[in-house]
């Protein structure tokens, strides 16, 4: 039965013909954003906690757009931006008692819910969660389950909800629809979800073993040596719109203090990839090490955000005691 109270938009993005016809092949080829950072450089991250007073803990995370995207926004030549940046909000509700109808649990029951906003991606998302959103929720729950001290709250539940306001693109919009078979943008989304959820859990004053941060690394073929059997290069914090040929990518949830990985997700075929001569490591080992290095960089921002949250909480507590 159709919902007559809601008018849904088209499932896919639409492009005005007058602008699409004016884009020839030459201008389209030069419109692809180019990576301005070094392979080991990470994008800047904005992370803020305590933005939603009604929740037990909350966090907002945003990635700095690439230099080419910032230039395109300042002097736009087309209505279609070259790439997107990651923006998401996380809320934590709990710990709260489980309903009486639920079975007894000696540990904290963790529930994760990841949902794209309808306008988050180029292809419009529906109001019901699809398979990719459910996969992100499962990976996020696995990453956080090894961090929270669950035995502190028996017969209790913790709900973590993440709303993705702007998602990373899986590819550049000018590429062919089948140019990238794997949704590479989901890896950056998962890394941001892990980092934001860890900040929100700390803002909710929930005991954890350590702060967990997400990091992404990818093996990218050099476009300048296309057709010459180019060796893949390791790129940290890759933007799928900036690279034409991504061999494989990896995302990890990493706890620096304990030197432990709570979640590992690798996509692509790295078994047949051979790195450049200056890197003799195996492809999958290099991917994991690069993702861990990216997670260490995100952990510095996460630790600073948690420190600001603790200072804000200490100020509020001292003010209440004085009153």
PDB file of C-alpha atoms in Angstrom:
ATOM      1  CA  UNK A   1       0.000   0.000   0.000  1.00  0.00           C
ATOM      2  CA  UNK A   2       1.453   3.357  -1.000  1.00  0.00           C
ATOM      3  CA  UNK A   3       1.902   6.164   1.475  1.00  0.00           C
ATOM      4  CA  UNK A   4      -0.367   8.985   0.321  1.00  0.00           C
ATOM      5  CA  UNK A   5       0.854  11.386   2.982  1.00  0.00           C
ATOM      6  CA  UNK A   6       4.401  11.614   1.647  1.00  0.00           C
ATOM      7  CA  UNK A   7       5.570  12.694  -1.790  1.00  0.00           C
ATOM      8  CA  UNK A   8       8.882  11.026  -2.488  1.00  0.00           C
ATOM      9  CA  UNK A   9      11.410  12.536  -4.833  1.00  0.00           C
ATOM     10  CA  UNK A  10      13.016  10.728  -7.753  1.00  0.00           C
ATOM     11  CA  UNK A  11      15.313   7.837  -6.752  1.00  0.00           C
ATOM     12  CA  UNK A  12      18.238   9.208  -8.763  1.00  0.00           C
ATOM     13  CA  UNK A  13      19.710  12.639  -9.327  1.00  0.00           C
ATOM     14  CA  UNK A  14      18.621  14.616 -12.365  1.00  0.00           C
ATOM     15  CA  UNK A  15      20.757  16.868 -14.558  1.00  0.00           C
ATOM     16  CA  UNK A  16      19.409  19.744 -16.660  1.00  0.00           C
ATOM     17  CA  UNK A  17      20.007  19.016 -20.344  1.00  0.00           C
ATOM     18  CA  UNK A  18      21.278  22.515 -21.037  1.00  0.00           C
ATOM     19  CA  UNK A  19      24.205  21.997 -18.650  1.00  0.00           C
ATOM     20  CA  UNK A  20      24.850  18.365 -19.571  1.00  0.00           C
ATOM     21  CA  UNK A  21      25.093  19.171 -23.279  1.00  0.00           C
ATOM     22  CA  UNK A  22      27.640  21.924 -22.664  1.00  0.00           C
ATOM     23  CA  UNK A  23      30.114  19.507 -21.071  1.00  0.00           C
ATOM     24  CA  UNK A  24      32.288  18.072 -23.831  1.00  0.00           C
ATOM     25  CA  UNK A  25      34.805  15.292 -23.361  1.00  0.00           C
ATOM     26  CA  UNK A  26      37.778  17.641 -22.984  1.00  0.00           C
ATOM     27  CA  UNK A  27      36.240  19.760 -20.248  1.00  0.00           C
ATOM     28  CA  UNK A  28      34.916  16.673 -18.484  1.00  0.00           C
ATOM     29  CA  UNK A  29      38.364  15.075 -18.406  1.00  0.00           C
ATOM     30  CA  UNK A  30      39.918  18.129 -16.762  1.00  0.00           C
ATOM     31  CA  UNK A  31      37.091  18.538 -14.258  1.00  0.00           C
ATOM     32  CA  UNK A  32      38.166  15.513 -12.206  1.00  0.00           C
ATOM     33  CA  UNK A  33      39.510  16.655  -8.815  1.00  0.00           C
ATOM     34  CA  UNK A  34      43.200  16.030  -8.303  1.00  0.00           C
ATOM     35  CA  UNK A  35      44.789  14.982  -5.029  1.00  0.00           C
ATOM     36  CA  UNK A  36      46.813  17.910  -3.676  1.00  0.00           C
ATOM     37  CA  UNK A  37      48.039  16.064  -0.599  1.00  0.00           C
ATOM     38  CA  UNK A  38      51.008  13.775  -0.213  1.00  0.00           C
ATOM     39  CA  UNK A  39      50.245  10.025  -0.021  1.00  0.00           C
ATOM     40  CA  UNK A  40      50.746  10.074   3.773  1.00  0.00           C
ATOM     41  CA  UNK A  41      48.882  13.332   4.428  1.00  0.00           C
ATOM     42  CA  UNK A  42      45.413  13.212   5.970  1.00  0.00           C
ATOM     43  CA  UNK A  43      42.515  15.574   5.554  1.00  0.00           C
ATOM     44  CA  UNK A  44      41.673  17.857   8.445  1.00  0.00           C
ATOM     45  CA  UNK A  45      38.830  16.692  10.681  1.00  0.00           C
ATOM     46  CA  UNK A  46      36.350  18.832  12.609  1.00  0.00           C
ATOM     47  CA  UNK A  47      34.938  16.967  15.608  1.00  0.00           C
ATOM     48  CA  UNK A  48      32.676  18.505  18.240  1.00  0.00           C
ATOM     49  CA  UNK A  49      30.784  16.852  21.105  1.00  0.00           C
ATOM     50  CA  UNK A  50      27.735  17.836  23.146  1.00  0.00           C
ATOM     51  CA  UNK A  51      25.748  19.471  20.345  1.00  0.00           C
ATOM     52  CA  UNK A  52      22.444  17.660  21.079  1.00  0.00           C
ATOM     53  CA  UNK A  53      21.306  18.332  24.674  1.00  0.00           C
ATOM     54  CA  UNK A  54      18.476  15.764  24.612  1.00  0.00           C
ATOM     55  CA  UNK A  55      20.910  12.863  24.065  1.00  0.00           C
ATOM     56  CA  UNK A  56      23.204  11.297  26.657  1.00  0.00           C
ATOM     57  CA  UNK A  57      26.120  11.969  24.330  1.00  0.00           C
ATOM     58  CA  UNK A  58      26.487  13.398  20.848  1.00  0.00           C
ATOM     59  CA  UNK A  59      29.158  14.264  18.308  1.00  0.00           C
ATOM     60  CA  UNK A  60      29.423  15.939  14.926  1.00  0.00           C
ATOM     61  CA  UNK A  61      32.197  15.061  12.462  1.00  0.00           C
ATOM     62  CA  UNK A  62      33.146  16.743   9.217  1.00  0.00           C
ATOM     63  CA  UNK A  63      36.040  16.177   6.822  1.00  0.00           C
ATOM     64  CA  UNK A  64      37.760  19.122   5.197  1.00  0.00           C
ATOM     65  CA  UNK A  65      37.047  19.133   1.445  1.00  0.00           C
ATOM     66  CA  UNK A  66      39.929  18.737  -0.941  1.00  0.00           C
ATOM     67  CA  UNK A  67      41.650  21.801  -2.389  1.00  0.00           C
ATOM     68  CA  UNK A  68      40.139  21.204  -5.826  1.00  0.00           C
ATOM     69  CA  UNK A  69      36.651  21.023  -4.335  1.00  0.00           C
ATOM     70  CA  UNK A  70      37.191  24.254  -2.396  1.00  0.00           C
ATOM     71  CA  UNK A  71      38.377  25.976  -5.583  1.00  0.00           C
ATOM     72  CA  UNK A  72      35.371  24.669  -7.512  1.00  0.00           C
ATOM     73  CA  UNK A  73      33.016  26.030  -4.859  1.00  0.00           C
ATOM     74  CA  UNK A  74      34.680  29.454  -4.930  1.00  0.00           C
ATOM     75  CA  UNK A  75      34.561  29.715  -8.741  1.00  0.00           C
ATOM     76  CA  UNK A  76      32.000  27.174  -9.964  1.00  0.00           C
ATOM     77  CA  UNK A  77      32.031  26.251 -13.659  1.00  0.00           C
ATOM     78  CA  UNK A  78      29.242  23.685 -13.357  1.00  0.00           C
ATOM     79  CA  UNK A  79      26.286  23.065 -11.113  1.00  0.00           C
ATOM     80  CA  UNK A  80      27.625  19.580 -10.343  1.00  0.00           C
ATOM     81  CA  UNK A  81      30.407  19.651  -7.699  1.00  0.00           C
ATOM     82  CA  UNK A  82      33.492  17.517  -8.503  1.00  0.00           C
ATOM     83  CA  UNK A  83      33.286  15.569  -5.224  1.00  0.00           C
ATOM     84  CA  UNK A  84      31.678  15.621  -1.802  1.00  0.00           C
ATOM     85  CA  UNK A  85      32.872  15.753   1.792  1.00  0.00           C
ATOM     86  CA  UNK A  86      31.836  13.599   4.733  1.00  0.00           C
ATOM     87  CA  UNK A  87      29.466  15.112   7.305  1.00  0.00           C
ATOM     88  CA  UNK A  88      27.667  13.072   9.951  1.00  0.00           C
ATOM     89  CA  UNK A  89      26.057  13.403  13.381  1.00  0.00           C
ATOM     90  CA  UNK A  90      26.003  10.761  16.116  1.00  0.00           C
ATOM     91  CA  UNK A  91      23.756  10.496  19.173  1.00  0.00           C
ATOM     92  CA  UNK A  92      23.967   8.092  22.111  1.00  0.00           C
ATOM     93  CA  UNK A  93      20.932   7.266  24.281  1.00  0.00           C
ATOM     94  CA  UNK A  94      21.531   5.277  27.432  1.00  0.00           C
ATOM     95  CA  UNK A  95      22.448   3.243  29.278  1.00  0.00           C
ATOM     96  CA  UNK A  96      18.769   2.665  29.951  1.00  0.00           C
ATOM     97  CA  UNK A  97      16.840  -0.289  31.414  1.00  0.00           C
ATOM     98  CA  UNK A  98      15.734  -2.989  29.015  1.00  0.00           C
ATOM     99  CA  UNK A  99      11.983  -3.604  28.648  1.00  0.00           C
ATOM    100  CA  UNK A 100      10.502  -6.271  30.883  1.00  0.00           C
ATOM    101  CA  UNK A 101       9.695  -8.446  27.895  1.00  0.00           C
ATOM    102  CA  UNK A 102      13.395  -8.649  26.936  1.00  0.00           C
ATOM    103  CA  UNK A 103      15.504 -11.599  27.991  1.00  0.00           C
ATOM    104  CA  UNK A 104      18.001 -11.198  30.806  1.00  0.00           C
ATOM    105  CA  UNK A 105      21.423  -9.960  29.723  1.00  0.00           C
ATOM    106  CA  UNK A 106      24.381  -9.742  32.125  1.00  0.00           C
ATOM    107  CA  UNK A 107      26.066  -7.242  29.789  1.00  0.00           C
ATOM    108  CA  UNK A 108      25.133  -4.025  28.087  1.00  0.00           C
ATOM    109  CA  UNK A 109      23.028  -4.571  24.950  1.00  0.00           C
ATOM    110  CA  UNK A 110      24.455  -2.412  22.157  1.00  0.00           C
ATOM    111  CA  UNK A 111      22.278  -1.301  19.231  1.00  0.00           C
ATOM    112  CA  UNK A 112      23.666   0.684  16.285  1.00  0.00           C
ATOM    113  CA  UNK A 113      21.618   2.425  13.619  1.00  0.00           C
ATOM    114  CA  UNK A 114      23.248   4.074  10.588  1.00  0.00           C
ATOM    115  CA  UNK A 115      21.024   5.996   8.166  1.00  0.00           C
ATOM    116  CA  UNK A 116      21.772   8.197   5.184  1.00  0.00           C
ATOM    117  CA  UNK A 117      19.795  11.382   4.868  1.00  0.00           C
ATOM    118  CA  UNK A 118      17.727  11.424   1.644  1.00  0.00           C
ATOM    119  CA  UNK A 119      19.998  14.146   0.254  1.00  0.00           C
ATOM    120  CA  UNK A 120      23.306  12.676   1.509  1.00  0.00           C
ATOM    121  CA  UNK A 121      24.373  10.944  -1.721  1.00  0.00           C
ATOM    122  CA  UNK A 122      24.035  11.689  -5.416  1.00  0.00           C
ATOM    123  CA  UNK A 123      21.527   8.854  -5.670  1.00  0.00           C
ATOM    124  CA  UNK A 124      18.623   9.669  -3.389  1.00  0.00           C
ATOM    125  CA  UNK A 125      18.220   7.344  -0.414  1.00  0.00           C
ATOM    126  CA  UNK A 126      14.885   5.965   0.685  1.00  0.00           C
ATOM    127  CA  UNK A 127      13.265   6.285   4.092  1.00  0.00           C
ATOM    128  CA  UNK A 128      13.825   2.576   4.840  1.00  0.00           C
ATOM    129  CA  UNK A 129      17.352   1.350   5.448  1.00  0.00           C
ATOM    130  CA  UNK A 130      18.888  -0.545   2.553  1.00  0.00           C
ATOM    131  CA  UNK A 131      21.538  -3.288   2.583  1.00  0.00           C
ATOM    132  CA  UNK A 132      24.509  -0.877   2.644  1.00  0.00           C
ATOM    133  CA  UNK A 133      23.179   0.970   5.674  1.00  0.00           C
ATOM    134  CA  UNK A 134      22.561  -2.287   7.513  1.00  0.00           C
ATOM    135  CA  UNK A 135      26.101  -3.413   6.691  1.00  0.00           C
ATOM    136  CA  UNK A 136      27.502  -0.186   8.102  1.00  0.00           C
ATOM    137  CA  UNK A 137      25.496  -0.722  11.293  1.00  0.00           C
ATOM    138  CA  UNK A 138      26.859  -4.262  11.705  1.00  0.00           C
ATOM    139  CA  UNK A 139      30.467  -3.167  11.156  1.00  0.00           C
ATOM    140  CA  UNK A 140      30.029  -0.263  13.577  1.00  0.00           C
ATOM    141  CA  UNK A 141      28.580  -2.535  16.254  1.00  0.00           C
ATOM    142  CA  UNK A 142      31.512  -4.928  15.876  1.00  0.00           C
ATOM    143  CA  UNK A 143      34.000  -2.066  16.170  1.00  0.00           C
ATOM    144  CA  UNK A 144      32.409  -0.686  19.356  1.00  0.00           C
ATOM    145  CA  UNK A 145      31.617  -3.979  21.065  1.00  0.00           C
ATOM    146  CA  UNK A 146      35.278  -4.601  21.841  1.00  0.00           C
ATOM    147  CA  UNK A 147      35.716  -1.132  23.362  1.00  0.00           C
ATOM    148  CA  UNK A 148      32.824  -0.675  25.786  1.00  0.00           C
ATOM    149  CA  UNK A 149      33.076  -2.284  29.216  1.00  0.00           C
ATOM    150  CA  UNK A 150      29.721  -4.055  28.851  1.00  0.00           C
ATOM    151  CA  UNK A 151      29.669  -5.853  32.220  1.00  0.00           C
ATOM    152  CA  UNK A 152      29.304  -2.515  34.053  1.00  0.00           C
ATOM    153  CA  UNK A 153      25.648  -2.196  32.986  1.00  0.00           C
ATOM    154  CA  UNK A 154      23.694  -5.471  33.218  1.00  0.00           C
ATOM    155  CA  UNK A 155      20.084  -5.503  32.037  1.00  0.00           C
ATOM    156  CA  UNK A 156      20.690  -2.217  30.214  1.00  0.00           C
ATOM    157  CA  UNK A 157      20.683  -1.054  26.605  1.00  0.00           C
ATOM    158  CA  UNK A 158      22.649   1.521  24.644  1.00  0.00           C
ATOM    159  CA  UNK A 159      21.353   2.980  21.377  1.00  0.00           C
ATOM    160  CA  UNK A 160      23.783   4.636  18.960  1.00  0.00           C
ATOM    161  CA  UNK A 161      22.253   6.459  16.008  1.00  0.00           C
ATOM    162  CA  UNK A 162      24.293   8.007  13.205  1.00  0.00           C
ATOM    163  CA  UNK A 163      22.785  10.260  10.551  1.00  0.00           C
ATOM    164  CA  UNK A 164      24.964  10.808   7.496  1.00  0.00           C
ATOM    165  CA  UNK A 165      24.303  14.303   6.213  1.00  0.00           C
ATOM    166  CA  UNK A 166      26.788  14.137   3.330  1.00  0.00           C
ATOM    167  CA  UNK A 167      28.474  10.936   2.209  1.00  0.00           C
ATOM    168  CA  UNK A 168      31.702  10.290   0.359  1.00  0.00           C
ATOM    169  CA  UNK A 169      31.259   9.534  -3.341  1.00  0.00           C
ATOM    170  CA  UNK A 170      32.048   6.032  -4.562  1.00  0.00           C
ATOM    171  CA  UNK A 171      33.535   7.499  -7.746  1.00  0.00           C
ATOM    172  CA  UNK A 172      33.734  10.698  -9.751  1.00  0.00           C
ATOM    173  CA  UNK A 173      30.372  11.641 -11.255  1.00  0.00           C
ATOM    174  CA  UNK A 174      31.855  11.858 -14.774  1.00  0.00           C
ATOM    175  CA  UNK A 175      33.047   8.240 -14.834  1.00  0.00           C
ATOM    176  CA  UNK A 176      31.092   5.437 -16.402  1.00  0.00           C
ATOM    177  CA  UNK A 177      28.495   3.856 -14.093  1.00  0.00           C
ATOM    178  CA  UNK A 178      30.424   0.568 -14.019  1.00  0.00           C
ATOM    179  CA  UNK A 179      33.908   2.089 -13.650  1.00  0.00           C
ATOM    180  CA  UNK A 180      34.052   1.303  -9.912  1.00  0.00           C
ATOM    181  CA  UNK A 181      32.499  -1.983  -8.943  1.00  0.00           C
ATOM    182  CA  UNK A 182      33.019  -1.588  -5.190  1.00  0.00           C
ATOM    183  CA  UNK A 183      31.465   1.156  -3.042  1.00  0.00           C
ATOM    184  CA  UNK A 184      34.739   2.715  -1.937  1.00  0.00           C
ATOM    185  CA  UNK A 185      33.009   5.660  -0.282  1.00  0.00           C
ATOM    186  CA  UNK A 186      31.445   3.355   2.331  1.00  0.00           C
ATOM    187  CA  UNK A 187      34.894   2.747   3.840  1.00  0.00           C
ATOM    188  CA  UNK A 188      35.390   6.449   4.589  1.00  0.00           C
ATOM    189  CA  UNK A 189      31.853   6.608   5.956  1.00  0.00           C
ATOM    190  CA  UNK A 190      32.537   3.693   8.307  1.00  0.00           C
ATOM    191  CA  UNK A 191      35.787   5.247   9.517  1.00  0.00           C
ATOM    192  CA  UNK A 192      33.988   8.509  10.274  1.00  0.00           C
ATOM    193  CA  UNK A 193      31.183   6.636  12.035  1.00  0.00           C
ATOM    194  CA  UNK A 194      33.664   4.837  14.306  1.00  0.00           C
ATOM    195  CA  UNK A 195      35.452   8.056  15.255  1.00  0.00           C
ATOM    196  CA  UNK A 196      32.246  10.019  15.864  1.00  0.00           C
ATOM    197  CA  UNK A 197      30.649   7.174  17.843  1.00  0.00           C
ATOM    198  CA  UNK A 198      33.700   6.916  20.093  1.00  0.00           C
ATOM    199  CA  UNK A 199      33.521  10.649  20.812  1.00  0.00           C
ATOM    200  CA  UNK A 200      29.780  10.459  21.532  1.00  0.00           C
ATOM    201  CA  UNK A 201      30.235   7.463  23.862  1.00  0.00           C
ATOM    202  CA  UNK A 202      32.896   9.351  25.800  1.00  0.00           C
ATOM    203  CA  UNK A 203      30.604  12.378  25.925  1.00  0.00           C
ATOM    204  CA  UNK A 204      27.937  10.118  27.483  1.00  0.00           C
ATOM    205  CA  UNK A 205      30.409   9.158  30.263  1.00  0.00           C
ATOM    206  CA  UNK A 206      30.372   5.445  29.405  1.00  0.00           C
ATOM    207  CA  UNK A 207      33.376   3.418  30.537  1.00  0.00           C
ATOM    208  CA  UNK A 208      35.560   2.193  27.670  1.00  0.00           C
ATOM    209  CA  UNK A 209      38.876   0.414  27.418  1.00  0.00           C
ATOM    210  CA  UNK A 210      40.264   3.038  25.062  1.00  0.00           C
ATOM    211  CA  UNK A 211      39.274   5.561  22.418  1.00  0.00           C
ATOM    212  CA  UNK A 212      38.759   3.869  19.059  1.00  0.00           C
ATOM    213  CA  UNK A 213      39.400   5.717  15.809  1.00  0.00           C
ATOM    214  CA  UNK A 214      38.797   4.763  12.187  1.00  0.00           C
ATOM    215  CA  UNK A 215      41.322   4.967   9.382  1.00  0.00           C
ATOM    216  CA  UNK A 216      41.307   4.187   5.646  1.00  0.00           C
ATOM    217  CA  UNK A 217      44.104   3.309   3.221  1.00  0.00           C
ATOM    218  CA  UNK A 218      43.932   2.322  -0.437  1.00  0.00           C
ATOM    219  CA  UNK A 219      46.107   0.995  -3.254  1.00  0.00           C
ATOM    220  CA  UNK A 220      45.783   3.314  -6.259  1.00  0.00           C
ATOM    221  CA  UNK A 221      47.293   2.841  -9.715  1.00  0.00           C
ATOM    222  CA  UNK A 222      49.290   5.768 -11.089  1.00  0.00           C
ATOM    223  CA  UNK A 223      47.251   7.340 -13.896  1.00  0.00           C
ATOM    224  CA  UNK A 224      50.339   8.898 -15.494  1.00  0.00           C
ATOM    225  CA  UNK A 225      51.714   5.432 -16.188  1.00  0.00           C
ATOM    226  CA  UNK A 226      48.462   4.004 -17.477  1.00  0.00           C
ATOM    227  CA  UNK A 227      49.038   1.227 -19.988  1.00  0.00           C
ATOM    228  CA  UNK A 228      52.590   0.544 -18.734  1.00  0.00           C
ATOM    229  CA  UNK A 229      51.720  -1.970 -16.014  1.00  0.00           C
ATOM    230  CA  UNK A 230      51.974   0.701 -13.311  1.00  0.00           C
ATOM    231  CA  UNK A 231      52.681  -0.306  -9.734  1.00  0.00           C
ATOM    232  CA  UNK A 232      49.926   0.549  -7.236  1.00  0.00           C
ATOM    233  CA  UNK A 233      50.775   3.179  -4.646  1.00  0.00           C
ATOM    234  CA  UNK A 234      49.585   3.337  -1.055  1.00  0.00           C
ATOM    235  CA  UNK A 235      47.366   6.333  -0.295  1.00  0.00           C
ATOM    236  CA  UNK A 236      46.123   7.242   3.173  1.00  0.00           C
ATOM    237  CA  UNK A 237      42.676   8.787   3.612  1.00  0.00           C
ATOM    238  CA  UNK A 238      41.819   8.460  -0.070  1.00  0.00           C
ATOM    239  CA  UNK A 239      38.991  10.326  -1.762  1.00  0.00           C
ATOM    240  CA  UNK A 240      37.386   8.001  -4.364  1.00  0.00           C
ATOM    241  CA  UNK A 241      36.572  10.942  -6.640  1.00  0.00           C
ATOM    242  CA  UNK A 242      40.271  11.825  -6.957  1.00  0.00           C
ATOM    243  CA  UNK A 243      41.429   8.428  -8.223  1.00  0.00           C
ATOM    244  CA  UNK A 244      40.468   6.661 -11.419  1.00  0.00           C
ATOM    245  CA  UNK A 245      41.821   3.181 -10.657  1.00  0.00           C
ATOM    246  CA  UNK A 246      41.496   1.927  -7.060  1.00  0.00           C
ATOM    247  CA  UNK A 247      42.820  -1.609  -6.680  1.00  0.00           C
ATOM    248  CA  UNK A 248      41.786  -2.269  -3.080  1.00  0.00           C
ATOM    249  CA  UNK A 249      41.069  -0.401   0.146  1.00  0.00           C
ATOM    250  CA  UNK A 250      40.993  -1.175   3.849  1.00  0.00           C
ATOM    251  CA  UNK A 251      39.341   0.395   6.891  1.00  0.00           C
ATOM    252  CA  UNK A 252      40.226  -0.411  10.490  1.00  0.00           C
ATOM    253  CA  UNK A 253      38.933   0.548  13.934  1.00  0.00           C
ATOM    254  CA  UNK A 254      42.065   0.955  16.043  1.00  0.00           C
ATOM    255  CA  UNK A 255      42.783   1.511  19.744  1.00  0.00           C
ATOM    256  CA  UNK A 256      46.232   3.162  19.971  1.00  0.00           C
ATOM    257  CA  UNK A 257      46.803   2.752  23.726  1.00  0.00           C
ATOM    258  CA  UNK A 258      46.191  -1.002  23.607  1.00  0.00           C
ATOM    259  CA  UNK A 259      47.515  -1.432  20.046  1.00  0.00           C
ATOM    260  CA  UNK A 260      44.446  -3.477  19.086  1.00  0.00           C
ATOM    261  CA  UNK A 261      42.204  -3.588  16.021  1.00  0.00           C
ATOM    262  CA  UNK A 262      38.526  -4.117  16.791  1.00  0.00           C
ATOM    263  CA  UNK A 263      37.251  -4.091  13.206  1.00  0.00           C
ATOM    264  CA  UNK A 264      38.876  -4.776   9.840  1.00  0.00           C
ATOM    265  CA  UNK A 265      37.154  -4.456   6.462  1.00  0.00           C
ATOM    266  CA  UNK A 266      39.118  -4.972   3.255  1.00  0.00           C
ATOM    267  CA  UNK A 267      37.608  -4.576  -0.226  1.00  0.00           C
ATOM    268  CA  UNK A 268      39.153  -5.261  -3.587  1.00  0.00           C
ATOM    269  CA  UNK A 269      41.750  -7.760  -4.756  1.00  0.00           C
ATOM    270  CA  UNK A 270      45.130  -7.057  -3.183  1.00  0.00           C
ATOM    271  CA  UNK A 271      46.497 -10.588  -3.572  1.00  0.00           C
ATOM    272  CA  UNK A 272      47.736  -9.960  -7.115  1.00  0.00           C
ATOM    273  CA  UNK A 273      48.880  -6.380  -6.523  1.00  0.00           C
ATOM    274  CA  UNK A 274      52.624  -5.725  -6.334  1.00  0.00           C
ATOM    275  CA  UNK A 275      53.771  -2.497  -4.751  1.00  0.00           C
ATOM    276  CA  UNK A 276      56.491  -0.206  -5.960  1.00  0.00           C
ATOM    277  CA  UNK A 277      60.130  -1.195  -5.635  1.00  0.00           C
ATOM    278  CA  UNK A 278      60.663   0.995  -2.570  1.00  0.00           C
ATOM    279  CA  UNK A 279      58.028  -0.955  -0.602  1.00  0.00           C
ATOM    280  CA  UNK A 280      58.672  -4.695  -0.331  1.00  0.00           C
ATOM    281  CA  UNK A 281      55.745  -5.459   1.983  1.00  0.00           C
ATOM    282  CA  UNK A 282      52.810  -7.556   0.926  1.00  0.00           C
ATOM    283  CA  UNK A 283      49.867  -5.583  -0.421  1.00  0.00           C
ATOM    284  CA  UNK A 284      47.402  -6.518   2.320  1.00  0.00           C
ATOM    285  CA  UNK A 285      49.981  -5.897   5.060  1.00  0.00           C
ATOM    286  CA  UNK A 286      50.741  -2.469   3.629  1.00  0.00           C
ATOM    287  CA  UNK A 287      47.025  -1.690   3.480  1.00  0.00           C
ATOM    288  CA  UNK A 288      46.474  -2.603   7.128  1.00  0.00           C
ATOM    289  CA  UNK A 289      49.554  -0.675   8.277  1.00  0.00           C
ATOM    290  CA  UNK A 290      48.457   2.373   6.276  1.00  0.00           C
ATOM    291  CA  UNK A 291      44.934   2.233   7.692  1.00  0.00           C
ATOM    292  CA  UNK A 292      46.379   2.010  11.219  1.00  0.00           C
ATOM    293  CA  UNK A 293      48.542   5.076  10.536  1.00  0.00           C
ATOM    294  CA  UNK A 294      45.463   6.956   9.329  1.00  0.00           C
ATOM    295  CA  UNK A 295      43.594   5.891  12.482  1.00  0.00           C
ATOM    296  CA  UNK A 296      46.441   7.229  14.626  1.00  0.00           C
ATOM    297  CA  UNK A 297      46.077  10.589  12.905  1.00  0.00           C
ATOM    298  CA  UNK A 298      42.321  10.636  13.539  1.00  0.00           C
ATOM    299  CA  UNK A 299      42.944   9.649  17.169  1.00  0.00           C
ATOM    300  CA  UNK A 300      44.744  12.944  17.858  1.00  0.00           C
ATOM    301  CA  UNK A 301      41.614  14.877  16.867  1.00  0.00           C
ATOM    302  CA  UNK A 302      39.429  12.453  18.828  1.00  0.00           C
ATOM    303  CA  UNK A 303      41.516  12.811  21.984  1.00  0.00           C
ATOM    304  CA  UNK A 304      41.354  16.603  21.802  1.00  0.00           C
ATOM    305  CA  UNK A 305      37.562  16.549  21.352  1.00  0.00           C
ATOM    306  CA  UNK A 306      37.156  14.217  24.333  1.00  0.00           C
ATOM    307  CA  UNK A 307      39.428  16.448  26.421  1.00  0.00           C
ATOM    308  CA  UNK A 308      37.250  19.468  25.617  1.00  0.00           C
ATOM    309  CA  UNK A 309      34.156  17.453  26.548  1.00  0.00           C
ATOM    310  CA  UNK A 310      35.703  16.480  29.888  1.00  0.00           C
ATOM    311  CA  UNK A 311      36.642  20.077  30.664  1.00  0.00           C
ATOM    312  CA  UNK A 312      33.129  21.237  29.801  1.00  0.00           C
ATOM    313  CA  UNK A 313      31.632  18.554  32.033  1.00  0.00           C
ATOM    314  CA  UNK A 314      34.005  19.469  34.871  1.00  0.00           C
ATOM    315  CA  UNK A 315      33.003  23.121  34.572  1.00  0.00           C
ATOM    316  CA  UNK A 316      29.304  22.271  34.707  1.00  0.00           C
ATOM    317  CA  UNK A 317      29.832  20.005  37.729  1.00  0.00           C
ATOM    318  CA  UNK A 318      31.788  22.624  39.637  1.00  0.00           C
ATOM    319  CA  UNK A 319      29.111  25.214  38.857  1.00  0.00           C
ATOM    320  CA  UNK A 320      26.365  22.928  40.174  1.00  0.00           C
ATOM    321  CA  UNK A 321      28.303  22.249  43.365  1.00  0.00           C
ATOM    322  CA  UNK A 322      28.861  25.970  43.913  1.00  0.00           C
ATOM    323  CA  UNK A 323      25.153  26.632  43.460  1.00  0.00           C
TER     324      UNK A 323
END
